[in-house]
CSV table of C-alpha atoms in Angstrom, one decimal:
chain,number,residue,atom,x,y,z
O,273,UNK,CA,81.7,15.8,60.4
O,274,UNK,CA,78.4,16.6,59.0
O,275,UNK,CA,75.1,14.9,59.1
O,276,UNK,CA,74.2,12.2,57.4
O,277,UNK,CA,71.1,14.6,55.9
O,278,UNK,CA,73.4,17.0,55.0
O,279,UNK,CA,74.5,17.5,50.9
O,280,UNK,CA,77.9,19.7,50.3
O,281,UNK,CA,77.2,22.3,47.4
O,282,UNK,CA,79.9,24.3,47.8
O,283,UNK,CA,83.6,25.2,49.0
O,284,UNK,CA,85.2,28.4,49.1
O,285,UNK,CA,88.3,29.8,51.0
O,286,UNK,CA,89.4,33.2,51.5
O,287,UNK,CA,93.2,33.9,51.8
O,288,UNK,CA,94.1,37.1,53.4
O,289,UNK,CA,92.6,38.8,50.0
O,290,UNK,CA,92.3,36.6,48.0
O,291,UNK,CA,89.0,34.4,47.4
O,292,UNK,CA,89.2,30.5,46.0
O,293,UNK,CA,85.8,29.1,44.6
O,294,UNK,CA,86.0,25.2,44.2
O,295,UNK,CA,84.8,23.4,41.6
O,296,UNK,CA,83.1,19.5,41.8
O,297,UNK,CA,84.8,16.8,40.0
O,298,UNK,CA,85.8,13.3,39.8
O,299,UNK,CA,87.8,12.4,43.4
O,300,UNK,CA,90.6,11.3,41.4
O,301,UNK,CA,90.9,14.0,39.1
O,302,UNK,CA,90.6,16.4,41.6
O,303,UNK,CA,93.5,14.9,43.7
O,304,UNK,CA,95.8,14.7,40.9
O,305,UNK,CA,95.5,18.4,39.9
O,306,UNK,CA,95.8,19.1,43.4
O,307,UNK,CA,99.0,17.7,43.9
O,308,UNK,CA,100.3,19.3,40.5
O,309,UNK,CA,99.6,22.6,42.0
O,310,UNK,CA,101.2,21.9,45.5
O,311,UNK,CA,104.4,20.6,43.1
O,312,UNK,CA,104.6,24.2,41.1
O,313,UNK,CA,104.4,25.8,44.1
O,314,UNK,CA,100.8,27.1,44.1
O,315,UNK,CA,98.5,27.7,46.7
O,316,UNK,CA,95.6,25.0,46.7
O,317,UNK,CA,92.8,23.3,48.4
O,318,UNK,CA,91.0,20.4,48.2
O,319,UNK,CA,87.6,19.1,50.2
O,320,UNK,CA,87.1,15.6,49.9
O,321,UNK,CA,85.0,13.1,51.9
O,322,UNK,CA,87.2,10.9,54.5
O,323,UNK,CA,85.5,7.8,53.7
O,324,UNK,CA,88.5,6.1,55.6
O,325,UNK,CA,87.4,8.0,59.3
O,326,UNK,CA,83.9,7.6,58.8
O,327,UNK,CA,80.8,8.2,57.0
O,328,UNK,CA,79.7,11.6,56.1
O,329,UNK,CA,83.5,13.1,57.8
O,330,UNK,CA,84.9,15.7,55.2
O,331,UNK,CA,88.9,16.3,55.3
O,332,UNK,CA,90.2,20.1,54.0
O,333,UNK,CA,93.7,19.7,52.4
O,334,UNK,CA,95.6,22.8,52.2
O,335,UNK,CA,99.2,23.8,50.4
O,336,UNK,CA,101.7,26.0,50.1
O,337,UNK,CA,99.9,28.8,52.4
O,338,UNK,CA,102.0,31.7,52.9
O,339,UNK,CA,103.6,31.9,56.7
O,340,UNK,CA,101.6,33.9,58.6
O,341,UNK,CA,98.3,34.6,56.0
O,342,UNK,CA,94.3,34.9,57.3
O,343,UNK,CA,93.0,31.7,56.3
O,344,UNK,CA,89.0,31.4,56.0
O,345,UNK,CA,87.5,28.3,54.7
O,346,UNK,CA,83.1,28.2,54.1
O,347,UNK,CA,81.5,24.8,53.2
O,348,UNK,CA,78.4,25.4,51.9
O,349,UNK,CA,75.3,22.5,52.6
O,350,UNK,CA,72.0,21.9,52.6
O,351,UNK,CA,70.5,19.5,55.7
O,352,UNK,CA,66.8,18.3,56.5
O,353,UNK,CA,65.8,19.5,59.8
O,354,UNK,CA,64.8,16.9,62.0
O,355,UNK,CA,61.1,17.5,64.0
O,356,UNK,CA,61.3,17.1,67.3
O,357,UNK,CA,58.6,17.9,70.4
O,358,UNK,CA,55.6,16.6,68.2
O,359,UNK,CA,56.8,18.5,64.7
O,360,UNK,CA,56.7,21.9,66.8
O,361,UNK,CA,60.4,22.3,67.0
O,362,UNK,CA,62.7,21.6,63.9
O,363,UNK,CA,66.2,20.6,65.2
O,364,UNK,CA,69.6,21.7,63.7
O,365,UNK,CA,72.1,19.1,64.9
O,366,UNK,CA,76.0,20.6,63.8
O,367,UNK,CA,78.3,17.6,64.7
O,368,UNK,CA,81.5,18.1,66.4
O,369,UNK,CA,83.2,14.8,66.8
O,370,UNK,CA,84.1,11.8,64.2
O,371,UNK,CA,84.1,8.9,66.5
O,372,UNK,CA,81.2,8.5,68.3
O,373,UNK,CA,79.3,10.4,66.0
O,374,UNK,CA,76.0,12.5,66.2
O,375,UNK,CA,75.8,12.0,70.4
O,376,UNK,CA,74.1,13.7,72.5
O,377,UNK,CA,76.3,13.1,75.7
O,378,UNK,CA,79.9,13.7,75.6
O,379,UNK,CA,82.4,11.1,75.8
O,380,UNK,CA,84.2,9.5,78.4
O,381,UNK,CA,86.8,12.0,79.7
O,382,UNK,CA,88.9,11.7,82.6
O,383,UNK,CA,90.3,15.1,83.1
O,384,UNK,CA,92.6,14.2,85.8
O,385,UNK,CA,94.4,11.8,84.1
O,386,UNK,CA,95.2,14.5,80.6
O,387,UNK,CA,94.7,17.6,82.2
O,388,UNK,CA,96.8,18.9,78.8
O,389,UNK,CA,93.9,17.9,76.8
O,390,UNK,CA,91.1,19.1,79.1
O,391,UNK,CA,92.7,22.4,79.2
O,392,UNK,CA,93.2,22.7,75.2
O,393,UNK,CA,89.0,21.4,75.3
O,394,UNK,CA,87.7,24.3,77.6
O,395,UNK,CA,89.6,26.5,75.7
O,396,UNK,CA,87.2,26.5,72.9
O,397,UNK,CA,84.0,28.5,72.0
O,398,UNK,CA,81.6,28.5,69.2
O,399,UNK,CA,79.7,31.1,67.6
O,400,UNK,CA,77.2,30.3,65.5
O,401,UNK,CA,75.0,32.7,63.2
O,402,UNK,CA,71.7,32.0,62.2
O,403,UNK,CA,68.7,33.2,59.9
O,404,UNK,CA,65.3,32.2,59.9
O,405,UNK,CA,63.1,33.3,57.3
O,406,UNK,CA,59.8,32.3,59.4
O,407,UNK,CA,57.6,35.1,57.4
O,408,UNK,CA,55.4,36.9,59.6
O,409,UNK,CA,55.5,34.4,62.7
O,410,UNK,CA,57.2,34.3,66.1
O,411,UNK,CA,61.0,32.2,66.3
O,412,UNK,CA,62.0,31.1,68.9
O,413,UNK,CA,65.7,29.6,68.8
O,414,UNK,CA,66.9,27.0,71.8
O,415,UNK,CA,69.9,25.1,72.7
O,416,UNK,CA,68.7,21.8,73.9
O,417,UNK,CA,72.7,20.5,74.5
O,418,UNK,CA,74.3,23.5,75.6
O,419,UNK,CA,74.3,26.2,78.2
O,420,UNK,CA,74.5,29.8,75.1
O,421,UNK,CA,73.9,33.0,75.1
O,422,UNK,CA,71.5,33.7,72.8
O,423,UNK,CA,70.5,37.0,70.9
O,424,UNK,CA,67.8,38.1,68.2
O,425,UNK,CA,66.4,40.4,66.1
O,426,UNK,CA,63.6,40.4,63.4
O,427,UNK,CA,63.0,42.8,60.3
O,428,UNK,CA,60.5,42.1,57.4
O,429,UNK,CA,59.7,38.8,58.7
O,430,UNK,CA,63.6,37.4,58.5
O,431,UNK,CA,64.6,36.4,62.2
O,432,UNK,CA,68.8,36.8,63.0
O,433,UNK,CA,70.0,35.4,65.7
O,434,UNK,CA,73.7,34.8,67.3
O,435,UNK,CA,74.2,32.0,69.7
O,436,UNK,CA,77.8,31.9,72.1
O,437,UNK,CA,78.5,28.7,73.3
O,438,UNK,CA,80.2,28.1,76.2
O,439,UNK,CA,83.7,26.4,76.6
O,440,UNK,CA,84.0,22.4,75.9
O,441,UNK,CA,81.7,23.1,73.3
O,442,UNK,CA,83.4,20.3,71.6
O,443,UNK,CA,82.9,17.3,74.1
O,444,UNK,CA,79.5,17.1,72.2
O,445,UNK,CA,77.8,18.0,69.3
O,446,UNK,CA,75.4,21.2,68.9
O,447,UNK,CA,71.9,21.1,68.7
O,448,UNK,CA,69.8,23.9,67.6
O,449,UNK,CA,65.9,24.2,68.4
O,450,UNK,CA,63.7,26.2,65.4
O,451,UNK,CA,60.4,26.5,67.1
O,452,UNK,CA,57.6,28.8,64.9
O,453,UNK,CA,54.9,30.7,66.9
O,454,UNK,CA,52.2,29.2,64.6
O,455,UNK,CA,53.3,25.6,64.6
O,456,UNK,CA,50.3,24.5,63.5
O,457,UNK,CA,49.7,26.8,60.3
O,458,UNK,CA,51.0,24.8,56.9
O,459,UNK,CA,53.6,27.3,55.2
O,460,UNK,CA,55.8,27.1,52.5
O,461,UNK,CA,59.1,28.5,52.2
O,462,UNK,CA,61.3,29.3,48.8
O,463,UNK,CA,65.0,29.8,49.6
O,464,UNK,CA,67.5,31.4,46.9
O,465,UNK,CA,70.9,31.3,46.4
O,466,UNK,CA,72.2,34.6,44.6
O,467,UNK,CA,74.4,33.1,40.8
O,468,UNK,CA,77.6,34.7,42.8
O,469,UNK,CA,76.9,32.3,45.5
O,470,UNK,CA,75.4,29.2,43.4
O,471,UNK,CA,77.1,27.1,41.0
O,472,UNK,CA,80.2,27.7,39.0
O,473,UNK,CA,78.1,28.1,35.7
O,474,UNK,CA,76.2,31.4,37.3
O,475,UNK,CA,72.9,29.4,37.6
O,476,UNK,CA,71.1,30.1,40.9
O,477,UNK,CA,69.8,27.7,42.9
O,478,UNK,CA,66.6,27.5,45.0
O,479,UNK,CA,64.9,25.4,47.6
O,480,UNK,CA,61.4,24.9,48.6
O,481,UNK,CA,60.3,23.7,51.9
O,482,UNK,CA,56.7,22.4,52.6
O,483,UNK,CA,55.9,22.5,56.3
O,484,UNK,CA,52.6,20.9,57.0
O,485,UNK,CA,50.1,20.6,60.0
O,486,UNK,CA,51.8,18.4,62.8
């Protein structure tokens, strides 16, 4: 699942050595040439969206993956930030279930009753990497949802940061908190894409965000 702000520009999976870049076309098309390749007994891939789950759910199809091979799948998107806390804090919201989607509690669970599935749920951690280009000013990066360990570091104005979260993190999804020292200064920030990460055609791509005055 992603957010319903979020766009999918890219798709690229990594197989033990090997490194598959997909390319956009017509759902049907795509499906078709995916099962040919499956049928000849090569190894392919397909993202489409699973407008039968939900809206804004992507499914990854895999075949013919060699027994035992390192298996790495990136989906590459772009997402406006929601503004939260007065337009102080811009919110990253990573969704982790289909159905409900996008909420902040977790479902009803009655771990008594499946203990299986509550001990296959706590089982689970997420680490999530983050970069903030925030120029010159203070970052501050908060975990609203969940309880995370959270580290950074800051060079030249680019802020890193690496966030642990703890087990269950899949009970509910993730939100992120952005908050700038200067909140109140207007900025402008131009984000690239190098061509070997951009389209198929070697073209990079760029992004400009406006951030005014709350």
């Amino acid at each position: 699942p992603l957010s319903p702000r979020a766009a999918v520009h890219g798709f690229e999976a990594r197989i033990d050595d090997t490194v598959l870049v997909g390319i956009v076309k017509e759902k049907a098309e795509a499906q078709r040439e995916y099962d040919e390749a499956v049928a000849q007994g090569k190894v392919a891939l397909l993202l489409s969206a699973a407008t039968d789950v939900s809206k804004n759910t992507f499914r990854v199809a895999v075949g013919n993956i060699p027994a035992g091979a390192s298996v790495r799948i990136m989906v590459r998107y772009v997402v406006e930030l929601e503004l939260a806390e007065q337009g102080s804090v811009a919110r990253l919201v990573i969704p982790t279930s289909v159905v409900p989607p996008f909420s902040l509690a977790p479902p009803p669970f009655d771990a008594e009753s499946n203990p299986e599935a509550s001990a296959e749920a706590s089982s689970y951690i997420m680490m999530i990497q983050l970069v903030v280009e925030g120029g010159d000013q203070a970052v501050l990066v908060s975990s609203p949802s969940h309880q995370a360990l959270l580290t950074t570091s800051s060079s030249s104005g680019v802020h890193a940061g690496e966030a642990v979260l703890q087990p269950a993190v899949l009970l509910q999804d993730v939100l992120l908190d952005i908050e700038f020292g200067s909140a109140a200064t207007p900025s402008v920030v131009c984000e690239t894409w190098p061509s070997s990460q951009g389209r198929p055609d070697g073209v990079p791509e760029y992004a400009l965000l406006l951030r005014p005055s709350p």
